[in-house]
Structures are given as structure tokens and as C-alpha cells.
């Protein structure tokens, strides 16, 4: 869609459902992918809670974010980075997550941010 | 330098829109360009033409309008976020069979592609979040 | 747009011809939705609609063009996973048009 | 290099903590809105492990609005023009909220 390429990073930091942040970030990610720009997603802080499996959001009248997230690979969005410390703090093991994720420590996160052209936060 | 600005907080609920407004004024004053201001999530309420704050408070939506008129700014409100929250232009009101519309004429409803395009074409994207 | 009448039952559609209640969708309804768009559904159309409905069921979102093609390639083979093929079945904006006939939600004009 | 923009107090969200863990050498921090409270002396401890190459700023209008005085001397007060200049000087702006 555009000859210019910019690398985008979306930083997710919010838990799902309680606010629109997770869904807002997902919609932006899908759009960036439609524009065929290099894209990475980073899950920090409470956003790692988005990655827990087996949501059943119909119970609260919302759409199922884990179903939506499993769609990312259909959009060829495969750079999913996760803050290791955020997982540990919440007692989540990487094996609990059904998506293909890349764990990052603090310096890994700094390096990821450093190499981006644009960073959008949610 | 080419800037784009993203606002995700609603005026009067958060400071985001007011900060973005001040920042935008400085960007323009210093001779830079604003490619687009994109209102997303609760930020869409900045586009309401019906906001009526008390006279001794800032009217943030109309301040955006004034700035846009003066500098020919592209103020884009995310259509999906806006329609959900009841911020509609005439066209969407017709599309969803609603009795009224409230988007200020100086704002445009458009898709998230406008945000991504702004990111591609701008040197800096600055987000004012809530 | 006029409401549909399918087997004597009135199926309400909005002013753009989208189903007002997604639960109303049935194959006979799809036939009429397609007719409104000037399309006579063939087996070739039906297998695309099936992929689309399955996509929506699995991911709870309607696909953009590229992921739709990816899903069709996976289900129906690479010959059919091509935008030119989809254009021939659902002219103009295939993802949008097929979604409408498949009874998926009205798109938000998000791009 | 990155300008990190923080608009929350140290306790209303993890914005500040997350930004501090994501800085690289040569980055800058700018506190705006409620973020300026982090420049109160009581919070000085939070910033002691920052690399010396990281410059710290706060938006003066937001500090004045909140009646904040005698703030952490490591933070330089700037106006919106200074905010714009920092955005230009650093390669990108990352918002933490």
C-alpha cells in the first residue's frame, strides 16, 4: 500500500476486558499488517494477562480476545514479545501461553524499543 | 519536521486532549508541520460538536476546531471507535439509521488506516494517552 | 433496503442490506442476500462462504482480504486462494461482499 | 534514542516503573500531567539507578498547576516548546500511561 516502510512496535500494558485498550491495540495491529509494515507486539505489565488461555467473554457480553489473538498468525503477525518479569510476577509460566511468544528481559525490551521507527502504546 | 499526534483520552475525563492541544500549538508555532491529529478510543469525544462545558472552563472541542481552521489541520476521528460511542457524522447517522449526528464539521471520521498512514509519513508520532 | 421474505418469514435488513439480526442467517437467507447483490450462488460461492463463516466462528472477527486468502488456501487449495478468483465470484470488494452474504457483522469501515 | 513520556503518578499505574525498565543509554524522560508528581523528593530513590546519560525533564505548567515546588533537582523544568524540541532531538517518542 505504501512504498515507504516504517517499523512499528505496539506496546500493550493493560489487562483485557476491563478497558478497551487490548482491543484497541489489536485493531491497530491488524491495520498495520494490512499496510504491510514491519510490526512487533510487546506485552508488558498487566497485558500479559491477555495471553492467558480459555477466555469465555460471552459471559460478560464481550468478544473473546484470546480467539482474536489466535488470529494474529493469519495476518502474518508473528513477532510477539513478552516481558519475562511480568509473567513471573503473575505466576504465569510461558508454557501456559498457547501463542508463539518470545520472552524478553529488561535489556531485551530496551533493545526492541531502540530499533523501532514508531512506537504506539496501549 | 512532520508530526502526527494521537489522542486516546476523552476531554474532561482526562488531561490527554488538553495536553495534545497545547503541544500542537507549540509544534505549529515552532514552524513544524502536523500531518494529522488522530483521535482514538475515548479520544473520539473531542470531535463532538455538542460539548457544552461551563463558560469558565476551557471548551476543548471548540479549541481544536479553532486551531484546525487557523492551520488547516487534518483532525481524524477513528470511525469504529466513534460510532460505537455515539459520535457520528451525517453519513454514519444515515448508515446506522440514527436520528441525529454530532461530529463537528472540522473533524473527519475515518479508519485506522489513517493512523497507520500517519505513522508511515510522519517523522514523529506523539501519543497522549489516558 | 426492503426486508427479505424467506419461506414466508420476513427477515429484516438495514438500509445497506445487512441482516439486522445475525441469528437470522440461513442458507436460504444467503441466497436472497446474494440476489440483492446480483449474485446467483453456486457451489464455488458456497465453499468460500463456508470458509468465511468458519473463520468468523473460530476468531470472532471478520477477516481482511489477505487472511481470508490464507484461510481459503488452507481449506480449498492455492488455486482458489487468489484475489482474482475471489473477485470473479464476489466482484468489487470480495471480503466485504462475501461477509455480507455470509451473515457476518456489518464492517465498521475501519481501513 | 527515545524520549519517554510519562503521565501517571508512580502509584496510579506502572507507567513510570515500566518506562524506567525500558530506557537505553542516551534516552530522556519527560514527566507530564500527573507524571510530574514523580519529581517530588520522596520519589528520588526511583531514579537513582538510571544511567547518567539519561536526561530527566518535567513539564513546568503541569508542576505549577499542581502547586509543586522544591522538586527533585535532577529534573529540568521545560515548557511545551521545550517538549517539542525534545521530540525532535530524540528519534521517537514512547508514551507510558
GROMACS .gro file of C-alpha atoms in nm:
model
  460
    1UNK     CA    1   0.000   0.000   0.000
    2UNK     CA    2   0.294   0.231   0.052
    3UNK     CA    3   0.649   0.217  -0.075
    4UNK     CA    4   0.780   0.364   0.247
    5UNK     CA    5   0.833   0.110   0.523
    6UNK     CA    6   0.846   0.200   0.887
    7UNK     CA    7   0.893  -0.047   1.167
    8UNK     CA    8   0.614  -0.027   1.421
    9UNK     CA    9   0.606  -0.153   1.778
   10UNK     CA   10   0.282  -0.175   1.971
   11UNK     CA   11   0.332  -0.181   2.347
   12UNK     CA   12   0.045  -0.346   2.532
   13UNK     CA   13   0.031  -0.282   2.904
   14UNK     CA   14  -0.330  -0.332   3.008
   15UNK     CA   15  -0.535  -0.632   3.116
   16UNK     CA   16  -0.813  -0.742   2.880
   17UNK     CA   17  -1.188  -0.666   2.912
   18UNK     CA   18  -1.172  -0.410   3.195
   19UNK     CA   19  -1.082  -0.140   2.944
   20UNK     CA   20  -1.081  -0.116   2.565
   21UNK     CA   21  -0.701  -0.096   2.548
   22UNK     CA   22  -0.635  -0.458   2.448
   23UNK     CA   23  -0.891  -0.447   2.170
   24UNK     CA   24  -0.776  -0.103   2.052
   25UNK     CA   25  -0.420  -0.232   2.026
   26UNK     CA   26  -0.530  -0.542   1.837
   27UNK     CA   27  -0.726  -0.337   1.582
   28UNK     CA   28  -0.422  -0.117   1.521
   29UNK     CA   29  -0.200  -0.423   1.484
   30UNK     CA   30  -0.430  -0.574   1.220
   31UNK     CA   31  -0.436  -0.246   1.030
   32UNK     CA   32  -0.057  -0.214   1.033
   33UNK     CA   33  -0.040  -0.564   0.895
   34UNK     CA   34  -0.284  -0.478   0.616
   35UNK     CA   35  -0.050  -0.190   0.528
   36UNK     CA   36   0.233  -0.445   0.517
   37UNK     CA   37   0.462  -0.261   0.754
   38UNK     CA   38   0.710  -0.443   0.979
   39UNK     CA   39   0.535  -0.495   1.312
   40UNK     CA   40   0.618  -0.623   1.658
   41UNK     CA   41   0.390  -0.653   1.958
   42UNK     CA   42   0.522  -0.625   2.312
   43UNK     CA   43   0.321  -0.741   2.612
   44UNK     CA   44   0.429  -0.583   2.939
   45UNK     CA   45   0.280  -0.543   3.282
   46UNK     CA   46  -0.089  -0.645   3.305
   47UNK     CA   47  -0.109  -0.705   2.929
   48UNK     CA   48   0.045  -1.048   2.983
   49UNK     CA   49  -0.295  -1.136   3.132
   50UNK     CA   50  -0.434  -1.106   2.779
   51UNK     CA   51  -0.232  -1.415   2.694
   52UNK     CA   52  -0.397  -1.649   2.943
   53UNK     CA   53  -0.592  -1.916   2.752
   54UNK     CA   54  -0.956  -2.024   2.753
   55UNK     CA   55  -1.139  -1.694   2.780
   56UNK     CA   56  -1.515  -1.713   2.759
   57UNK     CA   57  -1.602  -1.349   2.723
   58UNK     CA   58  -1.960  -1.409   2.615
   59UNK     CA   59  -2.028  -1.434   2.988
   60UNK     CA   60  -1.967  -1.058   3.013
   61UNK     CA   61  -2.108  -0.968   2.674
   62UNK     CA   62  -1.773  -0.912   2.508
   63UNK     CA   63  -1.581  -1.070   2.222
   64UNK     CA   64  -1.328  -1.334   2.301
   65UNK     CA   65  -0.986  -1.172   2.296
   66UNK     CA   66  -0.797  -1.500   2.303
   67UNK     CA   67  -0.982  -1.606   1.985
   68UNK     CA   68  -0.889  -1.273   1.832
   69UNK     CA   69  -0.525  -1.306   1.934
   70UNK     CA   70  -0.503  -1.652   1.783
   71UNK     CA   71  -0.595  -1.483   1.455
   72UNK     CA   72  -0.271  -1.283   1.452
   73UNK     CA   73  -0.087  -1.555   1.263
   74UNK     CA   74  -0.345  -1.536   0.985
   75UNK     CA   75  -0.231  -1.175   0.944
   76UNK     CA   76   0.134  -1.289   0.949
   77UNK     CA   77   0.190  -1.109   1.277
   78UNK     CA   78   0.444  -1.333   1.445
   79UNK     CA   79   0.673  -1.102   1.641
   80UNK     CA   80   0.507  -1.138   1.980
   81UNK     CA   81   0.739  -1.029   2.259
   82UNK     CA   82   0.655  -1.082   2.623
   83UNK     CA   83   0.813  -0.928   2.932
   84UNK     CA   84   0.952  -1.218   3.131
   85UNK     CA   85   0.934  -1.035   3.461
   86UNK     CA   86   0.566  -0.950   3.410
   87UNK     CA   87   0.493  -1.321   3.364
   88UNK     CA   88   0.692  -1.418   3.673
   89UNK     CA   89   0.525  -1.153   3.889
   90UNK     CA   90   0.187  -1.303   3.800
   91UNK     CA   91   0.288  -1.664   3.835
   92UNK     CA   92   0.230  -1.740   3.467
   93UNK     CA   93   0.457  -1.996   3.306
   94UNK     CA   94   0.550  -1.946   2.938
   95UNK     CA   95   0.406  -2.294   2.876
   96UNK     CA   96   0.065  -2.169   2.988
   97UNK     CA   97   0.054  -1.948   2.679
   98UNK     CA   98  -0.072  -2.103   2.358
   99UNK     CA   99   0.070  -1.841   2.124
  100UNK     CA  100   0.424  -1.847   1.992
  101UNK     CA  101   0.595  -1.586   2.205
  102UNK     CA  102   0.947  -1.456   2.251
  103UNK     CA  103   1.046  -1.381   2.610
  104UNK     CA  104   1.241  -1.065   2.679
  105UNK     CA  105   1.427  -0.941   2.984
  106UNK     CA  106   1.473  -0.575   3.065
  107UNK     CA  107   1.765  -0.518   2.831
  108UNK     CA  108   1.585  -0.709   2.557
  109UNK     CA  109   1.290  -0.473   2.589
  110UNK     CA  110   1.515  -0.168   2.573
  111UNK     CA  111   1.684  -0.306   2.263
  112UNK     CA  112   1.349  -0.383   2.097
  113UNK     CA  113   1.226  -0.028   2.151
  114UNK     CA  114   1.553   0.116   2.032
  115UNK     CA  115   1.532  -0.036   1.687
  116UNK     CA  116   1.178   0.084   1.602
  117UNK     CA  117   1.072   0.377   1.389
  118UNK     CA  118   0.737   0.430   1.560
  119UNK     CA  119   0.604   0.306   1.892
  120UNK     CA  120   0.233   0.311   1.978
  121UNK     CA  121   0.120   0.240   2.335
  122UNK     CA  122  -0.198   0.091   2.475
  123UNK     CA  123   0.975   1.814   1.099
  124UNK     CA  124   0.647   1.634   1.035
  125UNK     CA  125   0.445   1.541   1.344
  126UNK     CA  126   0.134   1.336   1.393
  127UNK     CA  127  -0.050   1.333   1.722
  128UNK     CA  128  -0.264   1.061   1.874
  129UNK     CA  129  -0.519   1.131   2.148
  130UNK     CA  130  -0.678   0.841   2.333
  131UNK     CA  131  -0.832   1.015   2.633
  132UNK     CA  132  -1.169   1.189   2.644
  133UNK     CA  133  -1.174   1.561   2.722
  134UNK     CA  134  -1.295   1.633   3.075
  135UNK     CA  135  -1.223   1.273   3.177
  136UNK     CA  136  -0.851   1.301   3.124
  137UNK     CA  137  -0.593   1.568   3.050
  138UNK     CA  138  -0.486   1.400   2.724
  139UNK     CA  139  -0.680   1.613   2.478
  140UNK     CA  140  -0.586   1.939   2.651
  141UNK     CA  141  -0.217   1.844   2.659
  142UNK     CA  142  -0.228   1.741   2.294
  143UNK     CA  143  -0.381   2.077   2.209
  144UNK     CA  144  -0.105   2.270   2.386
  145UNK     CA  145   0.160   2.051   2.229
  146UNK     CA  146   0.009   2.101   1.884
  147UNK     CA  147   0.012   2.478   1.927
  148UNK     CA  148   0.383   2.467   2.011
  149UNK     CA  149   0.460   2.236   1.719
  150UNK     CA  150   0.298   2.481   1.479
  151UNK     CA  151   0.448   2.789   1.646
  152UNK     CA  152   0.796   2.645   1.607
  153UNK     CA  153   0.742   2.604   1.234
  154UNK     CA  154   0.691   2.229   1.219
  155UNK     CA  155   0.409   2.054   1.034
  156UNK     CA  156   0.124   1.849   1.177
  157UNK     CA  157   0.032   1.582   0.926
  158UNK     CA  158  -0.267   1.464   1.124
  159UNK     CA  159  -0.424   1.451   1.468
  160UNK     CA  160  -0.584   1.112   1.521
  161UNK     CA  161  -0.847   1.065   1.790
  162UNK     CA  162  -0.882   0.706   1.905
  163UNK     CA  163  -1.065   0.517   2.181
  164UNK     CA  164  -1.225   0.766   2.425
  165UNK     CA  165  -1.035   1.040   2.241
  166UNK     CA  166  -1.318   1.046   1.987
  167UNK     CA  167  -1.526   1.264   2.220
  168UNK     CA  168  -1.301   1.558   2.129
  169UNK     CA  169  -1.488   1.560   1.798
  170UNK     CA  170  -1.828   1.625   1.949
  171UNK     CA  171  -1.994   1.946   1.834
  172UNK     CA  172  -2.235   1.923   2.125
  173UNK     CA  173  -1.994   1.958   2.418
  174UNK     CA  174  -2.117   2.243   2.633
  175UNK     CA  175  -1.880   2.298   2.927
  176UNK     CA  176  -1.946   2.583   3.172
  177UNK     CA  177  -1.830   2.924   3.046
  178UNK     CA  178  -1.543   2.943   3.292
  179UNK     CA  179  -1.394   2.616   3.166
  180UNK     CA  180  -1.198   2.551   2.850
  181UNK     CA  181  -1.406   2.429   2.557
  182UNK     CA  182  -1.162   2.170   2.429
  183UNK     CA  183  -1.356   2.051   2.123
  184UNK     CA  184  -1.403   2.408   2.002
  185UNK     CA  185  -1.035   2.488   2.070
  186UNK     CA  186  -0.944   2.203   1.836
  187UNK     CA  187  -1.183   2.344   1.581
  188UNK     CA  188  -1.026   2.690   1.609
  189UNK     CA  189  -0.675   2.551   1.573
  190UNK     CA  190  -0.781   2.340   1.276
  191UNK     CA  191  -0.934   2.637   1.099
  192UNK     CA  192  -0.629   2.853   1.157
  193UNK     CA  193  -0.377   2.593   1.039
  194UNK     CA  194  -0.582   2.374   0.811
  195UNK     CA  195  -0.529   2.071   1.036
  196UNK     CA  196  -0.644   1.721   0.946
  197UNK     CA  197  -0.842   1.613   1.253
  198UNK     CA  198  -0.940   1.249   1.210
  199UNK     CA  199  -1.167   1.058   1.446
  200UNK     CA  200  -1.146   0.679   1.434
  201UNK     CA  201  -1.473   0.572   1.279
  202UNK     CA  202  -1.505   0.237   1.457
  203UNK     CA  203  -1.428   0.388   1.798
  204UNK     CA  204  -1.657   0.684   1.734
  205UNK     CA  205  -1.961   0.504   1.600
  206UNK     CA  206  -1.956   0.269   1.899
  207UNK     CA  207  -1.952   0.566   2.135
  208UNK     CA  208  -2.222   0.762   1.954
  209UNK     CA  209  -2.004   1.017   1.778
  210UNK     CA  210  -2.148   1.024   1.426
  211UNK     CA  211  -2.137   1.237   1.118
  212UNK     CA  212  -2.435   1.277   0.888
  213UNK     CA  213  -2.330   0.988   0.669
  214UNK     CA  214  -2.288   0.738   0.954
  215UNK     CA  215  -2.609   0.858   1.116
  216UNK     CA  216  -2.784   0.765   0.795
  217UNK     CA  217  -2.593   0.438   0.771
  218UNK     CA  218  -2.695   0.333   1.121
  219UNK     CA  219  -3.038   0.494   1.098
  220UNK     CA  220  -2.984   0.734   1.386
  221UNK     CA  221  -3.190   1.045   1.438
  222UNK     CA  222  -2.904   1.290   1.482
  223UNK     CA  223  -2.536   1.347   1.427
  224UNK     CA  224  -2.287   1.534   1.640
  225UNK     CA  225  -1.943   1.529   1.478
  226UNK     CA  226  -1.804   1.878   1.448
  227UNK     CA  227  -1.765   1.971   1.079
  228UNK     CA  228  -1.392   2.034   1.122
  229UNK     CA  229  -1.333   1.669   1.210
  230UNK     CA  230  -1.345   1.370   0.975
  231UNK     CA  231  -1.450   1.016   1.058
  232UNK     CA  232  -1.211   0.769   0.903
  233UNK     CA  233  -1.046   0.434   0.957
  234UNK     CA  234  -0.740   0.319   1.148
  235UNK     CA  235  -0.557   0.322   0.817
  236UNK     CA  236  -0.529   0.697   0.871
  237UNK     CA  237  -0.335   0.631   1.191
  238UNK     CA  238  -0.102   0.386   1.023
  239UNK     CA  239  -0.050   0.615   0.725
  240UNK     CA  240   0.031   0.898   0.967
  241UNK     CA  241   0.290   0.675   1.129
  242UNK     CA  242   0.445   0.597   0.793
  243UNK     CA  243   0.455   0.955   0.669
  244UNK     CA  244   0.543   1.140   0.990
  245UNK     CA  245   0.885   1.185   1.148
  246UNK     CA  246   0.733   1.173   1.495
  247UNK     CA  247   0.413   1.030   1.638
  248UNK     CA  248   0.332   1.155   1.986
  249UNK     CA  249   0.057   0.979   2.179
  250UNK     CA  250  -0.139   1.149   2.455
  251UNK     CA  251  -0.295   0.862   2.644
  252UNK     CA  252  -0.536   0.834   2.931
  253UNK     CA  253  -3.348  -0.159   0.151
  254UNK     CA  254  -3.656  -0.383   0.151
  255UNK     CA  255  -3.668  -0.660   0.406
  256UNK     CA  256  -3.621  -1.012   0.277
  257UNK     CA  257  -3.900  -1.264   0.270
  258UNK     CA  258  -3.766  -1.616   0.303
  259UNK     CA  259  -4.013  -1.905   0.308
  260UNK     CA  260  -4.284  -1.669   0.415
  261UNK     CA  261  -4.086  -1.525   0.703
  262UNK     CA  262  -3.981  -1.159   0.699
  263UNK     CA  263  -3.608  -1.116   0.760
  264UNK     CA  264  -3.527  -0.755   0.846
  265UNK     CA  265  -3.224  -0.593   0.682
  266UNK     CA  266  -3.083  -0.244   0.733
  267UNK     CA  267  -3.065   0.031   0.475
  268UNK     CA  268  -2.749  -0.120   0.325
  269UNK     CA  269  -2.895  -0.466   0.304
  270UNK     CA  270  -2.714  -0.615   0.606
  271UNK     CA  271  -2.905  -0.852   0.832
  272UNK     CA  272  -3.032  -0.674   1.141
  273UNK     CA  273  -3.014  -0.997   1.342
  274UNK     CA  274  -2.717  -1.215   1.262
  275UNK     CA  275  -2.906  -1.516   1.401
  276UNK     CA  276  -3.147  -1.490   1.109
  277UNK     CA  277  -2.883  -1.622   0.874
  278UNK     CA  278  -2.961  -1.948   0.695
  279UNK     CA  279  -2.863  -2.079   0.351
  280UNK     CA  280  -3.198  -1.967   0.207
  281UNK     CA  281  -3.136  -1.620   0.351
  282UNK     CA  282  -2.790  -1.614   0.196
  283UNK     CA  283  -2.944  -1.690  -0.144
  284UNK     CA  284  -3.159  -1.380  -0.117
  285UNK     CA  285  -2.881  -1.160   0.022
  286UNK     CA  286  -2.675  -1.266  -0.280
  287UNK     CA  287  -2.961  -1.197  -0.517
  288UNK     CA  288  -2.984  -0.841  -0.387
  289UNK     CA  289  -2.621  -0.804  -0.491
  290UNK     CA  290  -2.691  -0.957  -0.829
  291UNK     CA  291  -2.516  -1.284  -0.750
  292UNK     CA  292  -2.653  -1.632  -0.809
  293UNK     CA  293  -2.483  -1.858  -0.554
  294UNK     CA  294  -2.303  -2.160  -0.698
  295UNK     CA  295  -2.103  -2.433  -0.523
  296UNK     CA  296  -1.795  -2.219  -0.580
  297UNK     CA  297  -1.956  -1.937  -0.383
  298UNK     CA  298  -2.079  -2.167  -0.109
  299UNK     CA  299  -1.738  -2.309  -0.027
  300UNK     CA  300  -1.599  -1.957   0.013
  301UNK     CA  301  -1.891  -1.861   0.237
  302UNK     CA  302  -1.825  -2.172   0.446
  303UNK     CA  303  -1.460  -2.075   0.496
  304UNK     CA  304  -1.564  -1.725   0.588
  305UNK     CA  305  -1.819  -1.839   0.843
  306UNK     CA  306  -1.570  -2.082   0.990
  307UNK     CA  307  -1.311  -1.804   1.015
  308UNK     CA  308  -1.559  -1.586   1.199
  309UNK     CA  309  -1.661  -1.867   1.432
  310UNK     CA  310  -1.301  -1.950   1.519
  311UNK     CA  311  -1.159  -1.599   1.557
  312UNK     CA  312  -1.474  -1.393   1.628
  313UNK     CA  313  -1.370  -1.134   1.373
  314UNK     CA  314  -1.426  -1.091   1.001
  315UNK     CA  315  -1.104  -1.123   0.802
  316UNK     CA  316  -0.938  -0.866   0.583
  317UNK     CA  317  -0.851  -0.977   0.230
  318UNK     CA  318  -0.509  -1.128   0.299
  319UNK     CA  319  -0.605  -1.352   0.593
  320UNK     CA  320  -0.917  -1.455   0.403
  321UNK     CA  321  -0.698  -1.569   0.114
  322UNK     CA  322  -0.474  -1.750   0.359
  323UNK     CA  323  -0.772  -1.933   0.508
  324UNK     CA  324  -0.908  -2.024   0.165
  325UNK     CA  325  -0.568  -2.153   0.056
  326UNK     CA  326  -0.554  -2.370   0.366
  327UNK     CA  327  -0.906  -2.507   0.318
  328UNK     CA  328  -0.957  -2.515  -0.057
  329UNK     CA  329  -0.610  -2.508  -0.206
  330UNK     CA  330  -0.383  -2.248  -0.360
  331UNK     CA  331  -0.579  -2.231  -0.688
  332UNK     CA  332  -0.871  -2.077  -0.507
  333UNK     CA  333  -0.668  -1.874  -0.260
  334UNK     CA  334  -0.622  -1.590  -0.504
  335UNK     CA  335  -0.779  -1.246  -0.502
  336UNK     CA  336  -0.854  -1.266  -0.874
  337UNK     CA  337  -1.057  -1.582  -0.815
  338UNK     CA  338  -1.248  -1.416  -0.530
  339UNK     CA  339  -1.309  -1.111  -0.746
  340UNK     CA  340  -1.467  -1.331  -1.009
  341UNK     CA  341  -1.712  -1.469  -0.753
  342UNK     CA  342  -1.770  -1.159  -0.541
  343UNK     CA  343  -1.696  -0.862  -0.765
  344UNK     CA  344  -1.573  -0.530  -0.631
  345UNK     CA  345  -1.476  -0.581  -0.268
  346UNK     CA  346  -1.480  -0.960  -0.215
  347UNK     CA  347  -1.408  -0.974   0.158
  348UNK     CA  348  -1.682  -0.720   0.226
  349UNK     CA  349  -1.939  -0.861  -0.012
  350UNK     CA  350  -1.885  -1.221   0.087
  351UNK     CA  351  -1.906  -1.123   0.456
  352UNK     CA  352  -2.242  -0.961   0.393
  353UNK     CA  353  -2.380  -1.270   0.220
  354UNK     CA  354  -2.226  -1.495   0.485
  355UNK     CA  355  -2.420  -1.305   0.750
  356UNK     CA  356  -2.120  -1.159   0.934
  357UNK     CA  357  -2.146  -0.821   1.110
  358UNK     CA  358  -2.156  -0.503   0.910
  359UNK     CA  359  -1.799  -0.376   0.875
  360UNK     CA  360  -1.702  -0.060   1.060
  361UNK     CA  361  -1.522   0.092   0.760
  362UNK     CA  362  -1.214   0.054   0.968
  363UNK     CA  363  -0.947   0.086   0.698
  364UNK     CA  364   1.731   0.746   2.100
  365UNK     CA  365   1.395   0.772   2.265
  366UNK     CA  366   1.202   1.033   2.459
  367UNK     CA  367   0.990   0.855   2.720
  368UNK     CA  368   0.674   1.043   2.809
  369UNK     CA  369   0.515   0.956   3.146
  370UNK     CA  370   0.180   1.100   3.257
  371UNK     CA  371   0.088   0.895   3.565
  372UNK     CA  372   0.195   0.921   3.930
  373UNK     CA  373   0.427   0.643   4.048
  374UNK     CA  374   0.134   0.467   4.214
  375UNK     CA  375  -0.158   0.519   3.978
  376UNK     CA  376  -0.008   0.293   3.712
  377UNK     CA  377   0.311   0.107   3.639
  378UNK     CA  378   0.387   0.358   3.362
  379UNK     CA  379   0.687   0.505   3.539
  380UNK     CA  380   0.826   0.172   3.655
  381UNK     CA  381   0.788   0.022   3.308
  382UNK     CA  382   0.947   0.319   3.140
  383UNK     CA  383   1.243   0.307   3.378
  384UNK     CA  384   1.297  -0.057   3.294
  385UNK     CA  385   1.287   0.016   2.921
  386UNK     CA  386   1.530   0.307   2.892
  387UNK     CA  387   1.850   0.282   2.697
  388UNK     CA  388   2.165   0.489   2.739
  389UNK     CA  389   2.116   0.834   2.594
  390UNK     CA  390   1.735   0.832   2.621
  391UNK     CA  391   1.539   1.102   2.801
  392UNK     CA  392   1.241   1.103   3.038
  393UNK     CA  393   0.975   1.371   3.037
  394UNK     CA  394   0.711   1.383   3.310
  395UNK     CA  395   0.379   1.544   3.210
  396UNK     CA  396   0.031   1.570   3.360
  397UNK     CA  397   0.012   1.357   3.680
  398UNK     CA  398   0.356   1.225   3.591
  399UNK     CA  399   0.514   1.538   3.739
  400UNK     CA  400   0.439   1.415   4.091
  401UNK     CA  401   0.719   1.164   4.042
  402UNK     CA  402   0.962   1.455   4.069
  403UNK     CA  403   0.867   1.508   4.435
  404UNK     CA  404   1.176   1.448   4.650
  405UNK     CA  405   1.012   1.149   4.819
  406UNK     CA  406   1.035   0.956   4.493
  407UNK     CA  407   1.403   1.038   4.425
  408UNK     CA  408   1.501   0.682   4.509
  409UNK     CA  409   1.319   0.556   4.197
  410UNK     CA  410   1.563   0.735   3.970
  411UNK     CA  411   1.895   0.659   4.136
  412UNK     CA  412   1.972   0.361   3.913
  413UNK     CA  413   1.918   0.547   3.587
  414UNK     CA  414   2.229   0.570   3.372
  415UNK     CA  415   2.389   0.915   3.392
  416UNK     CA  416   2.336   0.953   3.019
  417UNK     CA  417   1.958   0.967   3.067
  418UNK     CA  418   1.830   1.325   3.089
  419UNK     CA  419   1.522   1.395   3.300
  420UNK     CA  420   1.268   1.668   3.234
  421UNK     CA  421   0.929   1.774   3.360
  422UNK     CA  422   0.661   1.992   3.208
  423UNK     CA  423   0.660   2.313   3.410
  424UNK     CA  424   0.294   2.404   3.352
  425UNK     CA  425   0.184   2.071   3.494
  426UNK     CA  426   0.404   2.114   3.803
  427UNK     CA  427   0.285   2.472   3.863
  428UNK     CA  428  -0.076   2.365   3.816
  429UNK     CA  429  -0.030   2.112   4.092
  430UNK     CA  430   0.144   2.354   4.326
  431UNK     CA  431   0.467   2.157   4.322
  432UNK     CA  432   0.781   2.332   4.442
  433UNK     CA  433   1.129   2.224   4.552
  434UNK     CA  434   1.127   1.931   4.318
  435UNK     CA  435   1.398   1.675   4.251
  436UNK     CA  436   1.691   1.874   4.115
  437UNK     CA  437   1.770   1.605   3.859
  438UNK     CA  438   1.462   1.713   3.661
  439UNK     CA  439   1.480   2.019   3.440
  440UNK     CA  440   1.155   2.213   3.402
  441UNK     CA  441   1.059   2.287   3.043
  442UNK     CA  442   0.760   2.433   2.860
  443UNK     CA  443   0.566   2.295   2.564
  444UNK     CA  444   0.818   2.447   2.322
  445UNK     CA  445   1.089   2.254   2.504
  446UNK     CA  446   0.873   1.942   2.482
  447UNK     CA  447   0.853   1.986   2.103
  448UNK     CA  448   1.229   2.043   2.080
  449UNK     CA  449   1.295   1.724   2.278
  450UNK     CA  450   1.060   1.532   2.049
  451UNK     CA  451   1.268   1.650   1.755
  452UNK     CA  452   1.604   1.582   1.919
  453UNK     CA  453   1.518   1.224   2.014
  454UNK     CA  454   1.437   0.981   1.736
  455UNK     CA  455   1.096   0.882   1.865
  456UNK     CA  456   0.855   0.937   2.149
  457UNK     CA  457   0.720   0.649   2.356
  458UNK     CA  458   0.421   0.723   2.578
  459UNK     CA  459   0.370   0.541   2.906
  460UNK     CA  460   0.030   0.575   3.069
   0.00000   0.00000   0.00000
